[in-house]
Each structure stands twice: as structure tokens, then as C-alpha cells.
Short mmCIF file of C-alpha atoms and ligand atoms in Angstrom, two decimals:
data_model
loop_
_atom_site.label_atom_id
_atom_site.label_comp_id
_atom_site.label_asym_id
_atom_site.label_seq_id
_atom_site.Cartn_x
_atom_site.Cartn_y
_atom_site.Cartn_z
CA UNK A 1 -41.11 78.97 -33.43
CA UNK A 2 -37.93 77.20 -33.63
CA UNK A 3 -37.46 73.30 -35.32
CA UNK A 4 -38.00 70.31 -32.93
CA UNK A 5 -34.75 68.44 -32.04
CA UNK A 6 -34.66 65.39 -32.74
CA UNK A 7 -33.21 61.90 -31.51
CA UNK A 8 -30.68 61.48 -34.23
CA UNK A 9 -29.49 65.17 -34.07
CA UNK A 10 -29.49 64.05 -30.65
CA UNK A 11 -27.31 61.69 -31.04
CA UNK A 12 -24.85 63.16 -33.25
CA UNK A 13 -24.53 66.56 -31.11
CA UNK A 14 -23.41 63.79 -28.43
CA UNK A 15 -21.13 61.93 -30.56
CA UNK A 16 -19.54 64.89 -32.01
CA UNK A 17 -18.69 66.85 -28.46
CA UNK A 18 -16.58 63.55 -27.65
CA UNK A 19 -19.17 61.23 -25.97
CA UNK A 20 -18.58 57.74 -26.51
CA UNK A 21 -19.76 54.05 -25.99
CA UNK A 22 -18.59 52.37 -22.53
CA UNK A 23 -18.15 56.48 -21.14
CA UNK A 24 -19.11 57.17 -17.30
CA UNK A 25 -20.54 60.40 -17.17
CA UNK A 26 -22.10 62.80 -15.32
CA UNK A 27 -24.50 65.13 -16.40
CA UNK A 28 -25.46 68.68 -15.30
CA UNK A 29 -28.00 70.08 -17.29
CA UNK A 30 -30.49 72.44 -18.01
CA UNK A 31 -33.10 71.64 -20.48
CA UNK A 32 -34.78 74.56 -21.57
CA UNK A 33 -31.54 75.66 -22.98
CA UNK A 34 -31.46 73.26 -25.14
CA UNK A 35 -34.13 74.19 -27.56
CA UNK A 36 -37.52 72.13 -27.76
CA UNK A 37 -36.60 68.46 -27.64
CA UNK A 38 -39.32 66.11 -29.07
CA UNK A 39 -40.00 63.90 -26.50
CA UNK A 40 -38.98 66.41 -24.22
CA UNK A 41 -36.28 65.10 -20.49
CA UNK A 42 -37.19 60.89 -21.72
CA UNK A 43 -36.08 61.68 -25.15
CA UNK A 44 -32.25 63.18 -23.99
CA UNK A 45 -31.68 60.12 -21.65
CA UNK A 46 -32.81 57.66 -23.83
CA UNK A 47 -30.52 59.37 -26.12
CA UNK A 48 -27.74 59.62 -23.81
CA UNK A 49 -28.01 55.63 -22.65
CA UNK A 50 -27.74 55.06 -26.66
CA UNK A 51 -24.72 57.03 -26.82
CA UNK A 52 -23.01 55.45 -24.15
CA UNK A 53 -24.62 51.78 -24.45
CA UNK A 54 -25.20 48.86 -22.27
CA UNK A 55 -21.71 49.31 -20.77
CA UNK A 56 -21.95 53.00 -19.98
CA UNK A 57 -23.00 54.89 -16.77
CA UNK A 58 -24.99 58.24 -16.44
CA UNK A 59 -24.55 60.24 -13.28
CA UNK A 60 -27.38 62.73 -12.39
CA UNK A 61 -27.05 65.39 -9.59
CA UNK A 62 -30.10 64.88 -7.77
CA UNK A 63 -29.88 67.74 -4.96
CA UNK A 64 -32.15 68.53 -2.14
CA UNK A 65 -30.61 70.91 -0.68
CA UNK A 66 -32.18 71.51 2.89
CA UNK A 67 -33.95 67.70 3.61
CA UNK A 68 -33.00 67.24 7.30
CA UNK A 69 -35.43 64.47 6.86
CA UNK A 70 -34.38 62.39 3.48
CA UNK A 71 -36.28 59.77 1.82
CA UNK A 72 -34.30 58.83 -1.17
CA UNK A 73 -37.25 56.99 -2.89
CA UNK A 74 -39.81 59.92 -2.58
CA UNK A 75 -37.64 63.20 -2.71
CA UNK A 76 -37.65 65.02 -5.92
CA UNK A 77 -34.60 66.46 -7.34
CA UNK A 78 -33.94 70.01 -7.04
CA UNK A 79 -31.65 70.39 -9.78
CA UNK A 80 -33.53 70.25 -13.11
CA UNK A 81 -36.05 68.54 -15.37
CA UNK A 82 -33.42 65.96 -16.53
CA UNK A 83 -31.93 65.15 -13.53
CA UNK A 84 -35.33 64.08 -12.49
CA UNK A 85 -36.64 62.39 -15.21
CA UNK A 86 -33.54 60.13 -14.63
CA UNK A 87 -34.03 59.69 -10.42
CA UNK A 88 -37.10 58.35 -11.71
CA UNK A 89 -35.99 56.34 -14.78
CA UNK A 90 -36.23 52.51 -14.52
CA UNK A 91 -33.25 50.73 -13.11
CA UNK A 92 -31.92 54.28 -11.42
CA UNK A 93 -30.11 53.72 -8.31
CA UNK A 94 -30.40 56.81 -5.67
CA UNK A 95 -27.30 57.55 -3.04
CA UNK A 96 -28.73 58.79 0.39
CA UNK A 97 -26.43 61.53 1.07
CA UNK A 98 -29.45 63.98 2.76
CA UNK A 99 -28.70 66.71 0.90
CA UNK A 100 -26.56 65.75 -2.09
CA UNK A 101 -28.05 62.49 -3.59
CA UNK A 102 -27.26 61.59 -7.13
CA UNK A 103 -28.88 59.39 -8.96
CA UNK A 104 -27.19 56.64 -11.92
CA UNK A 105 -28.18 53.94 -14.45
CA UNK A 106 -25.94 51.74 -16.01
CA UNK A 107 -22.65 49.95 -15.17
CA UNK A 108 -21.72 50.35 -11.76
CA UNK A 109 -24.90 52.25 -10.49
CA UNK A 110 -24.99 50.70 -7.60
CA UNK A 111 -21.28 50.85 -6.42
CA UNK A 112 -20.72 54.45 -7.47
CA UNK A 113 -24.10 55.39 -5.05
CA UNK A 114 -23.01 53.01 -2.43
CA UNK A 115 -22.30 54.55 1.10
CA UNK A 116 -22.91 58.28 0.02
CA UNK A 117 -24.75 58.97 3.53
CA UNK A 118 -21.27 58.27 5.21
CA UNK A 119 -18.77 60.21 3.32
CA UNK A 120 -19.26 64.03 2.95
CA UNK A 121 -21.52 65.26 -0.06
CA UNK A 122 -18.41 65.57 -2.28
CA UNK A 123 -15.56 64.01 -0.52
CA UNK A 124 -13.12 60.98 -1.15
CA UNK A 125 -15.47 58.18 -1.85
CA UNK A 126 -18.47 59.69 -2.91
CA UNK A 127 -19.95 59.30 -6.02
CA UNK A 128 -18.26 62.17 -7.80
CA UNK A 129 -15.12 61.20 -6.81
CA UNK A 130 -15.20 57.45 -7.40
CA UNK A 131 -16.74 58.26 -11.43
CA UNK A 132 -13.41 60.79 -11.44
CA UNK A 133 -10.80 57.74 -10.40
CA UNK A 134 -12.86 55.61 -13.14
CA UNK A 135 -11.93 57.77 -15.76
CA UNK A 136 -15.55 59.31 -16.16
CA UNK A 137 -16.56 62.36 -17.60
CA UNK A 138 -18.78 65.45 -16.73
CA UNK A 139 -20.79 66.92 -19.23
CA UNK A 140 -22.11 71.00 -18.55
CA UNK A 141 -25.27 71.03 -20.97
CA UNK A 142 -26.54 74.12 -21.37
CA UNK A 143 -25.41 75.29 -17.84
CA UNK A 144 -21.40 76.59 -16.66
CA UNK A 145 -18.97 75.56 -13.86
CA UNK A 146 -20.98 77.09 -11.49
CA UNK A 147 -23.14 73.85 -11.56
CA UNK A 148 -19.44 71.59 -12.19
CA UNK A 149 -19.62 69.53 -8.50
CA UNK A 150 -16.16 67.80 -9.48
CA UNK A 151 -14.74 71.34 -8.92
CA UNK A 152 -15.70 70.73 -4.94
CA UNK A 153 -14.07 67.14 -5.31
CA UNK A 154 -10.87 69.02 -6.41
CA UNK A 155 -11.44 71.53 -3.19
CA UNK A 156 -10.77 68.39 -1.24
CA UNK A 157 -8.34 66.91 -3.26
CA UNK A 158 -6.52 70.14 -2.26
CA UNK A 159 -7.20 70.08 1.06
CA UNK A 160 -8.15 73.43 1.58
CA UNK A 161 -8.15 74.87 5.30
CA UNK A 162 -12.05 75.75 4.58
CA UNK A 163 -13.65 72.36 3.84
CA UNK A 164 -15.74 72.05 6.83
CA UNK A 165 -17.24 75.47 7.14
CA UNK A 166 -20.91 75.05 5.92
CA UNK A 167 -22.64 77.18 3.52
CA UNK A 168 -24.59 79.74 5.99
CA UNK A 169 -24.41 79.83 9.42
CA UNK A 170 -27.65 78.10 9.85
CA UNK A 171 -26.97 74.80 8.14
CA UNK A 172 -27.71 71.57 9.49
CA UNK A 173 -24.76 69.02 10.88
CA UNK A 174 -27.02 66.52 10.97
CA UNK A 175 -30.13 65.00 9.13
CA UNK A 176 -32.29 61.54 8.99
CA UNK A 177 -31.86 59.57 5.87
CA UNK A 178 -35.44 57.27 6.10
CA UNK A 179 -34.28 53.76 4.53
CA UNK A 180 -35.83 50.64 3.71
CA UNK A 181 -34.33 48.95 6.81
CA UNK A 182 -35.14 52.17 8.86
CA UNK A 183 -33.84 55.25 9.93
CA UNK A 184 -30.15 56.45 9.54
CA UNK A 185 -28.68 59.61 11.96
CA UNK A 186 -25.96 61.43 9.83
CA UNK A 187 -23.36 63.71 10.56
CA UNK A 188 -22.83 66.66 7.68
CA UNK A 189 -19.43 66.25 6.60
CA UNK A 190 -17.11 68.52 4.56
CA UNK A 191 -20.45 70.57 3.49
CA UNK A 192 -20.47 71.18 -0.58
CA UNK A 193 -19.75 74.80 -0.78
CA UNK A 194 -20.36 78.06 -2.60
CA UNK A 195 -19.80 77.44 -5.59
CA UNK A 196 -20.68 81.26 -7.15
CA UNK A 197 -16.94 81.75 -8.48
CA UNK A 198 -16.45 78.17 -10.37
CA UNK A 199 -15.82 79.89 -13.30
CA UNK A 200 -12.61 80.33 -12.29
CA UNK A 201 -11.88 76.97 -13.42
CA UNK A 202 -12.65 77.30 -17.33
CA UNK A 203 -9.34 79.08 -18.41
CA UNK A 204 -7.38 76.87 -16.65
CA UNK A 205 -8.90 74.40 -17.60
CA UNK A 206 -8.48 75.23 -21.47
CA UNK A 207 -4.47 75.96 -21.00
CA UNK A 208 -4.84 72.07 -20.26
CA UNK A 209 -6.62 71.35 -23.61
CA UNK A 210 -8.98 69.79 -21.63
CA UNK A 211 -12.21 71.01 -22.55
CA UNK A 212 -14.44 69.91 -25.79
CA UNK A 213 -16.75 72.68 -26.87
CA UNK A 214 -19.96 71.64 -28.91
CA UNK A 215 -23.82 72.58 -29.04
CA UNK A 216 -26.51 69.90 -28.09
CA UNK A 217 -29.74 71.01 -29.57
CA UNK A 218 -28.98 75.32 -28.67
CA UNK A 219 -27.71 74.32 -25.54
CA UNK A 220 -23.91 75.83 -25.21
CA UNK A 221 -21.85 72.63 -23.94
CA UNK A 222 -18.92 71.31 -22.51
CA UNK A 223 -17.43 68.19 -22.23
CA UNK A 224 -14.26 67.19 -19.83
CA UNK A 225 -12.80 64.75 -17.48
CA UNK A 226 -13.45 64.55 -13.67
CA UNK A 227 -9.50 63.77 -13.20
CA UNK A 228 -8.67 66.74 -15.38
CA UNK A 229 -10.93 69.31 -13.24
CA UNK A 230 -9.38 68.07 -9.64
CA UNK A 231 -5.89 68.42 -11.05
CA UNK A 232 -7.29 71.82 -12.46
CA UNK A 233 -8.28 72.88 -8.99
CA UNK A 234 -5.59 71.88 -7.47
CA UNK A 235 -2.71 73.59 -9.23
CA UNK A 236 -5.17 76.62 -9.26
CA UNK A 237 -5.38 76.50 -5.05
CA UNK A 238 -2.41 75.60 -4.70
CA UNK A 239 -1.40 79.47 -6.70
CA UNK A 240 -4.23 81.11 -4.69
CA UNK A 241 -6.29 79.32 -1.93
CA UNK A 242 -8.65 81.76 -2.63
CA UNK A 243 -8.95 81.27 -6.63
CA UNK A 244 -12.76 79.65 -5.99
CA UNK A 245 -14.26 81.97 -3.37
CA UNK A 246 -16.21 84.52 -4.36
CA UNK A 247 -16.36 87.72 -3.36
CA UNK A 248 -20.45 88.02 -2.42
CA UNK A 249 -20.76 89.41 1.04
CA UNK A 250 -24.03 86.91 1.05
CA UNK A 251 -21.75 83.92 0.67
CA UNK A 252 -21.14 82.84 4.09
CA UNK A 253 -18.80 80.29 3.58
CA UNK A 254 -16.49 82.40 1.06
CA UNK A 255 -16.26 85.08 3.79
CA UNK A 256 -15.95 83.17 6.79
CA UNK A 257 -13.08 81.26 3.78
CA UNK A 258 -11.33 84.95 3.34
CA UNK A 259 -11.29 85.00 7.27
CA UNK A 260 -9.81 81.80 8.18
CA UNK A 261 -6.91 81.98 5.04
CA UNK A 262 -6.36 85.56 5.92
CA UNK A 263 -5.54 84.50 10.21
CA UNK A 264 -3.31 81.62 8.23
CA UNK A 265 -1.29 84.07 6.20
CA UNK A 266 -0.58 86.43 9.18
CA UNK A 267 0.36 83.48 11.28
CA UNK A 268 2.96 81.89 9.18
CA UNK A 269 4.09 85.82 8.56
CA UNK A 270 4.72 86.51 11.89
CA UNK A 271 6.03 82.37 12.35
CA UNK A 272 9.09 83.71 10.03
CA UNK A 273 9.46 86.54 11.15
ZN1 ZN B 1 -19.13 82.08 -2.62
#
């Protein structure tokens, strides 16, 4: 039986991996790794709000994945114990992207969720992106890129030829976000991607300096900034288009990817020849 973690060492794990008061941050977690918490997903927020005080702002992925029909106030959160616990924290504010919510509390909730539904999942001007350009912060507890969104901001930064292919054939283009003033049609833009070969990122990321390293309670953590990771991904595409596609023959979208840089390659061969 391992020792309960407490608030304080909480708070100092926190502190210590380079968290600080008035930071923007968004969170991808996974709490089991982290040990047993006393207090459990309410005990890490409340912890984290501490941390980052009255002037901060935490950032929760709060994924659905395949809602064709989303209600933001009823729709749990597919991505973890924490990142629910928050979507249902007092004074969270939901985006209504269908399938790629995220939920915030704190300074500029509001703003940073504002308009999700119209802008693609990750694209320019959605949530991820704006807490980038405001200098904000993403923190991997317990989990690895893999789970890093920012890294599909920094696809589009780069502008790679494969943003709008979605990730299997059968996805939706369009879905019904159910709002207090009534029902919204949206069009699936720039689909979030696979996201199975992320790791990619790390040692690049690391040449850069640009990663702290720490534990929180067990969980193995990293802390970085969202302008650091596009600018990451976009030196690394711009090397090799291909650096984030993985090589699963499952992965629709990295195949159908290979495909479509592959036909580009030839062409601009044979253009120069
Ligand atoms: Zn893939």
C-alpha cells in the first residue's frame, strides 16, 4: 500500500516542475498514474487553481469523440477522471466544438472557449491555439505526447497538405451542437488527427531546452510551452512532412497522409524534371 499524496506535496511537485502564479495552462492527465491522491480528481484542481491563483487559467481537454449530437452542458468527458471533475467544477466554462470541447476556469475562460464550434477542433482560433499566443503552458501528467493536442495546433501552423483528411473513412463532416438558444448545424473542419506517432516531438523538443521534467505524486511529468511545441512541429515538418504520421496500417488518416505526400513528391519530381 503506497502513502497518500497530499495537498502540500501537491503543491510543491507543481511549484517545483515550473508552474507558477498568473500561468495559463492546459492540462492532460491521467490520474491513476499519479499515485493515490487524498481527496482524489477535487483535490489536484483545487491544488492546481492554488498554484496558479485567482489570475491563472486551467485548460481541460474535454473530448467526445463521436457526439454527432453535442450537448455541452450534459456530455461527459472522454478523456479522464480530471478532465471531468473540472467540466464539472464550479465556474467551468465548456467550448461546443462537437467533438473536441475543452473545458476552463479562471482568467479568460470564457474568451479562450468562445466560438470553438466554428473553427476546426484544433485550428487558428481555437482554444489551444489562442492559450499558445497567450503564452500558456501544457502540462503532460502522468500521460506522453501522444495525448499533447498543441502538437495538432503546430500541424496547422505548418500547413501540412493533410489537414483535412479525417481520422477514418467513416467520420462525420457534420454534427448538432444543442445550445441554450437552440440548435447549431456544424461543418467538421481540419479534423484533429492521429496522433499515435507524437512522440516524435519529445527529442526535438529537448534540443530546444524546452521541456521541464518533474514527478507529481508517481506520475512521470512534463511541463512546456504551447509556442515552443508549434515551433517544434514546425521545423520538424518542415525536415519531413511525414515526421508525425505513424506507420499503423489502422490509422486511416496517416495512410491516406503517406498517399497524398507521396503523389506530391512525384509531382514536383517530374515538375523539374
Ligand atoms: Zn497515425
Amino acid at each position: 500500500m503506497t502513502a497518500l499524496i497530499t495537498r502540500d506535496e501537491l503543491a510543491e511537485d507543481l511549484s517545483r516542475i515550473g508552474l507558477e502564479r498568473g500561468d495559463a495552462v492546459v492540462l492532460h492527465s491521467s490520474l491513476r498514474s499519479m499515485g493515490r491522491v487524498d481527496g482524489g480528481p477535487e483535490t489536484v484542481i483545487a491544488t492546481l487553481r492554488d498554484v496558479l491563483g485567482p489570475n491563472g487559467l486551467l485548460v481541460a481537454p474535454t473530448y467526445t469523440y463521436w457526439t454527432q449530437h453535442f450537448d455541452p452542458s450534459i456530455e461527459p468527458s472522454l478523456t479522464g477522471r480530471i478532465t471531468e471533475a473540472i467540466r464539472l467544477s464550479p465556474g467551468a466554462v465548456r467550448s461546443w466544438h462537437p467533438t473536441h470541447s475543452v473545458a476552463a476556469i479562471g482568467n479568460g475562460a470564457a474568451a479562450l472557449c468562445a466560438g470553438h464550434h466554428l473553427v476546426g477542433a484544433v485550428s487558428r482560433g481555437s482554444p489551444l491555439d489562442r492559450l499558445a499566443a497567450r503564452g500558456g503552458k501544457v502540462l503532460l501528467l502522468g500521460v506522453g505526447h501522444v495525448a499533447n493536442s498543441t502538437i495538432h495546433v503546430g500541424e496547422v501552423h505548418a500547413n501540412v497538405p493533410y489537414l483535412d483528411i479525417p481520422f477514418s473513412a467513416d467520420s462525420f463532416r457534420a454534427a448538432t451542437v444543442i445550445t441554450p438558444s437552440g440548435d447549431v448545424q456544424v461543418e467538421i473542419v481540419q479534423p484533429s488527427g492521429c496522433s499515435r506517432a507524437f512522440g516524435a516531438i519529445e527529442h526535438a523538443l529537448r534540443r530546444r531546452d524546452a521541456i521541464g521534467d518533474g514527478l507529481i505524486g508517481m506520475a512521470v511529468s512534463q511541463l512546456m510551452r504551447g509556442r515552443d511545441v508549434i515551433e517544434a512541429v514546425i521545423d520538424l515538418l518542415q525536415a519531413d512532412p511525414t515526421a508525425l504520421l505513424c506507420t499503423d496500417p489502422d490509422s486511416y488518416r496517416c495512410a491516406q497522409a503517406r498517399v497524398r505526400l507521396e503523389h506530391r513528391r512525384f509531382a514536383r519530381r517530374d515538375a523539374v524534371r
